[in-house]
PDB file of C-alpha atoms and ligand atoms in Angstrom:
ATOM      1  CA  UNK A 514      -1.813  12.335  13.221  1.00  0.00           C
ATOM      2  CA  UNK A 515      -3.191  14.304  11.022  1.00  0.00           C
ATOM      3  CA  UNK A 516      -0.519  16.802   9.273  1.00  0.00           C
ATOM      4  CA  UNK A 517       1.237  15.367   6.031  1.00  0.00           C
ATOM      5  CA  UNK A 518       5.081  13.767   6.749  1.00  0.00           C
ATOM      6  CA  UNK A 519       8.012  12.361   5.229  1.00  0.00           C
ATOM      7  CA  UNK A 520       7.373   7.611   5.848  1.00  0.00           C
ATOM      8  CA  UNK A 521       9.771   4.952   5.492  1.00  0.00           C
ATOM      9  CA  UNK A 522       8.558   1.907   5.018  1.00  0.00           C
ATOM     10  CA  UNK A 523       8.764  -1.478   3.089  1.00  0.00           C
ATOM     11  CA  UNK A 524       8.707  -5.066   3.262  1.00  0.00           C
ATOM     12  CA  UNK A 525       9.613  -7.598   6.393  1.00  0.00           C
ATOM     13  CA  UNK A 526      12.657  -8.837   5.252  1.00  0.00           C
ATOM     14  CA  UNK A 527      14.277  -5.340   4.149  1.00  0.00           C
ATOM     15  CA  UNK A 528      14.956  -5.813   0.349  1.00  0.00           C
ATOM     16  CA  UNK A 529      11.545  -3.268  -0.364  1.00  0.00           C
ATOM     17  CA  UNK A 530      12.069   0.229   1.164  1.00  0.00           C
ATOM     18  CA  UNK A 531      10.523   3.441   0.231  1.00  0.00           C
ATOM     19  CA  UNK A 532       9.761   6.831   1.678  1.00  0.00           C
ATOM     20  CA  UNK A 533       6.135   8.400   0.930  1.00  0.00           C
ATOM     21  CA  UNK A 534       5.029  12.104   1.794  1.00  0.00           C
ATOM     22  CA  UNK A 535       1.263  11.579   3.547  1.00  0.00           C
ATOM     23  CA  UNK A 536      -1.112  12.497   6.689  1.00  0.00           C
ATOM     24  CA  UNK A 537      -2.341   9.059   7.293  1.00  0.00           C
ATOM     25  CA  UNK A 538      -5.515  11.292   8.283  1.00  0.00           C
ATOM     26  CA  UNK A 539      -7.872   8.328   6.677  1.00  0.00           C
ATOM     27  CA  UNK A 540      -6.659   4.763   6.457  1.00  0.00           C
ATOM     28  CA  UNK A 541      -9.069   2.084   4.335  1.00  0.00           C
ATOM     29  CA  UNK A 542      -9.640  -1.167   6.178  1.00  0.00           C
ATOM     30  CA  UNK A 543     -11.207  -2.897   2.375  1.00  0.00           C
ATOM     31  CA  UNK A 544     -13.319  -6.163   2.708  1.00  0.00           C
ATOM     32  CA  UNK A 545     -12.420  -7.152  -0.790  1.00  0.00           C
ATOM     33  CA  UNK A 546     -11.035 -10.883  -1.533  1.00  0.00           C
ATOM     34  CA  UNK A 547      -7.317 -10.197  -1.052  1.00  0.00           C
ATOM     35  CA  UNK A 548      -7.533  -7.362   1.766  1.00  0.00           C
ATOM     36  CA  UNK A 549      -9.507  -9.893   3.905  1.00  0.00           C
ATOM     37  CA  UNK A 550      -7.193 -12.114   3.499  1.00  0.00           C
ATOM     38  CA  UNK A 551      -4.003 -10.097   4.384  1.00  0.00           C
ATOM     39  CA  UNK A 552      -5.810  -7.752   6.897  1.00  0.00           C
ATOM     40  CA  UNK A 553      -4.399  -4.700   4.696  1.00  0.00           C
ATOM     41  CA  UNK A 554      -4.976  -1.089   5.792  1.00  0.00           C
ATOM     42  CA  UNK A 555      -4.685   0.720   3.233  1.00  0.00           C
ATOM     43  CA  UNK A 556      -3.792   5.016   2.376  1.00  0.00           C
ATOM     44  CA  UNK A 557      -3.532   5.971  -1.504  1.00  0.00           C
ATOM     45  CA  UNK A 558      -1.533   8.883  -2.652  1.00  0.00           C
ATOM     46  CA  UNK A 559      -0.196   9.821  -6.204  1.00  0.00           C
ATOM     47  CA  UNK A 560       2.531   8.589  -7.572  1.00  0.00           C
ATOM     48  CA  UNK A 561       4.584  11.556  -7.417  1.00  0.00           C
ATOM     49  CA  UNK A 562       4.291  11.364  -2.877  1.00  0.00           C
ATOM     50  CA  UNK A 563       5.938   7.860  -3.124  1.00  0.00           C
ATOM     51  CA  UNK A 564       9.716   6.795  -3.963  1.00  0.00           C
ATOM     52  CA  UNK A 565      10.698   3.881  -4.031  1.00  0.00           C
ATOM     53  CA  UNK A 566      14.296   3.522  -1.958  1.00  0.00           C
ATOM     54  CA  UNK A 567      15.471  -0.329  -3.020  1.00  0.00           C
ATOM     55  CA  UNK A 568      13.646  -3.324  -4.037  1.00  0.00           C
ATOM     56  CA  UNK A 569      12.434  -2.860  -7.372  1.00  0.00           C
ATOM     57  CA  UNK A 570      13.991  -6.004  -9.035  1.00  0.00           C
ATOM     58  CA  UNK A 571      12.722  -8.230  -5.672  1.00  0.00           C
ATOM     59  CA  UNK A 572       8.852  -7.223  -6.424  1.00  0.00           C
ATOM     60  CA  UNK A 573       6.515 -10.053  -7.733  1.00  0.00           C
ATOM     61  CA  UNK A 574       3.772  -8.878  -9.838  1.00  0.00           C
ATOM     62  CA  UNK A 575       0.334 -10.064  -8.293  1.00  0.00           C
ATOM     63  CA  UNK A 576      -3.002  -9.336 -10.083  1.00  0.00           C
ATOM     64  CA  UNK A 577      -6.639 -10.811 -10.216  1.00  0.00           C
ATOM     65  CA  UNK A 578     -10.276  -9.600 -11.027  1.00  0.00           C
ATOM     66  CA  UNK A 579     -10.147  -6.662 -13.627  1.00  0.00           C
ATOM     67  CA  UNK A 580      -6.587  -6.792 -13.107  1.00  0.00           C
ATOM     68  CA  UNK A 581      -6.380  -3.166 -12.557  1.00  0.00           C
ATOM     69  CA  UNK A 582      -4.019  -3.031  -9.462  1.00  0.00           C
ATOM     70  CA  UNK A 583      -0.729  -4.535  -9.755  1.00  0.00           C
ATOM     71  CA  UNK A 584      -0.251  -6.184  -5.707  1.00  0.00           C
ATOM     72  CA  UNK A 585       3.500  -6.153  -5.623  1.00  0.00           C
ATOM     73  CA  UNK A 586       4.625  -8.192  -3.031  1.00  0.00           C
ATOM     74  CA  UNK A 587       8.756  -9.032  -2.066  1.00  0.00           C
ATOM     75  CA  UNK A 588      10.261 -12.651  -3.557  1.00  0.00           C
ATOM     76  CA  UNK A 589      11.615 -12.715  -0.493  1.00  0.00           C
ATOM     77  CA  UNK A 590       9.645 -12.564   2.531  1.00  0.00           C
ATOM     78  CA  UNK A 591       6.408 -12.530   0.569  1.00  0.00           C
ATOM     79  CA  UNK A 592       5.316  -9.126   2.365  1.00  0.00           C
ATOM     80  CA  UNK A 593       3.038  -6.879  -0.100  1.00  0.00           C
ATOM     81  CA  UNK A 594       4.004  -3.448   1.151  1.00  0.00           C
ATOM     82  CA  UNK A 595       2.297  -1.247  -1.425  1.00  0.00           C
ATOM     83  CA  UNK A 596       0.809  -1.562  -4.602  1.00  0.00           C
ATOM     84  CA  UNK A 597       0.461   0.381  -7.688  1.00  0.00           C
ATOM     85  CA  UNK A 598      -2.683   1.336  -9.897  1.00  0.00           C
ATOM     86  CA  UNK A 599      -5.020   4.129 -11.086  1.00  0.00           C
ATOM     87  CA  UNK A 600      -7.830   6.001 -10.929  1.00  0.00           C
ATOM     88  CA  UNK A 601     -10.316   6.270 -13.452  1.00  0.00           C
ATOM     89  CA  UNK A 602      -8.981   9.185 -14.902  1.00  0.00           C
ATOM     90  CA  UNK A 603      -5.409   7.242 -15.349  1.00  0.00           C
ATOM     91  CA  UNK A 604      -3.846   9.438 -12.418  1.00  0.00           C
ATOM     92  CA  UNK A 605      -1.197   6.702 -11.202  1.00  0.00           C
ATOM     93  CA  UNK A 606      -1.856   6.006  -7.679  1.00  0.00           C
ATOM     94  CA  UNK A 607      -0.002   4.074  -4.864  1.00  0.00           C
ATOM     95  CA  UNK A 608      -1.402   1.903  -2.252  1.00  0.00           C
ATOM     96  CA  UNK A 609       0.598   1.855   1.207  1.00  0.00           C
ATOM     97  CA  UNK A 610       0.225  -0.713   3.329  1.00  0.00           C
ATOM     98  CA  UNK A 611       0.235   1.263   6.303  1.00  0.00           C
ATOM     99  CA  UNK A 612       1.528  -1.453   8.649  1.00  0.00           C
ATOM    100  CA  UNK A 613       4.413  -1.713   6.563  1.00  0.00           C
ATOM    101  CA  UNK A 614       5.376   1.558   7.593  1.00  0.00           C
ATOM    102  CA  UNK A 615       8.125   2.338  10.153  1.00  0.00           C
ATOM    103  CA  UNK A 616       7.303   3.804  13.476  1.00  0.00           C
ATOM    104  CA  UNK A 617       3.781   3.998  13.218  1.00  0.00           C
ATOM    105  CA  UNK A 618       0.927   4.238  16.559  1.00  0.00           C
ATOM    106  CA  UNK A 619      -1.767   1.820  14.914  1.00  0.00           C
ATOM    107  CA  UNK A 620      -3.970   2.023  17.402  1.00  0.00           C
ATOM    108  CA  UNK A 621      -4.107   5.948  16.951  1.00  0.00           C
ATOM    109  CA  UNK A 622      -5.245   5.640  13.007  1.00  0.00           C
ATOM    110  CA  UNK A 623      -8.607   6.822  11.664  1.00  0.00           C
ATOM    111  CA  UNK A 624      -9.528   3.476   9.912  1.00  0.00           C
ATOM    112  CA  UNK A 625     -12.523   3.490   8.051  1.00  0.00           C
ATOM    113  CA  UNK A 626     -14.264   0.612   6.392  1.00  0.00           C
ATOM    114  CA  UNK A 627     -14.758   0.155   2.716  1.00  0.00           C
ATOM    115  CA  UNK A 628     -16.741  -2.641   1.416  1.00  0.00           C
ATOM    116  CA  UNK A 629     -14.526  -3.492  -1.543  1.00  0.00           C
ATOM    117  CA  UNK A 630     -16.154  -6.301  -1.747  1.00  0.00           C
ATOM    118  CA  UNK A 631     -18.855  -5.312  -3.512  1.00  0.00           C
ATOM    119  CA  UNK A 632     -17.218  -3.467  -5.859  1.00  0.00           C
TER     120      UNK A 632
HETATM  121 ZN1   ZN B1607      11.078  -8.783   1.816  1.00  0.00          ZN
END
């Protein structure tokens, strides 16, 4: 699963939904205080690959640490779906929360381990 398509995904109880353009070729698994503790898997693309389809007034604004990713999760159904930040260079970036994503084989994902944690 390796060739760059057209996502839907979004939150459990329907309010978030959004489309994103990647190849899910590398998913994160991150060890870092809030991953841990929601079991994200993670993919990052720019901000331009990601549209956001509904939801925008149902996102809560979560943030912690350096405060340099905003975790948006639904008011609703509390599910954190993606997230928003940048990299150093202030390219915006989005997180997907690749389980949030319709239709997709997670056993057959690449997932590689990052140690966030010790960032
Ligand atoms: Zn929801």
């Amino acid at each position: 699963m390796s060739e760059t398509a057209s996502h839907q995904g979004g939150c459990h109880c329907g309010k978030v939904r959004y489309e994103v353009k990647t190849d899910l070729g590398k998913i994160m698994a991150c060890n870092c205080s809030i991953c841990a503790k929601q079991g994200l898997w993670l993919t990052f693309v720019p901000a331009g690959k990601f549209k956001l389809i509904s939801g925008e007034d149902a996102l809560r604004d979560y943030q912690f640490a350096k405060r340099k990713v905003h975790h948006l999760f639904c008011n609703a159904c509390g599910v954190e779906s993606f997230g928003r930040g940048a990299k150093p260079d202030g390219t915006e970036m989005i997180a997907i929360n690749v389980r949030c994503l319709d239709g997709v084989d997670l056993d057959g994902l690449n997932v590689v381990t990052f140690d966030g944690a010790s960032l």
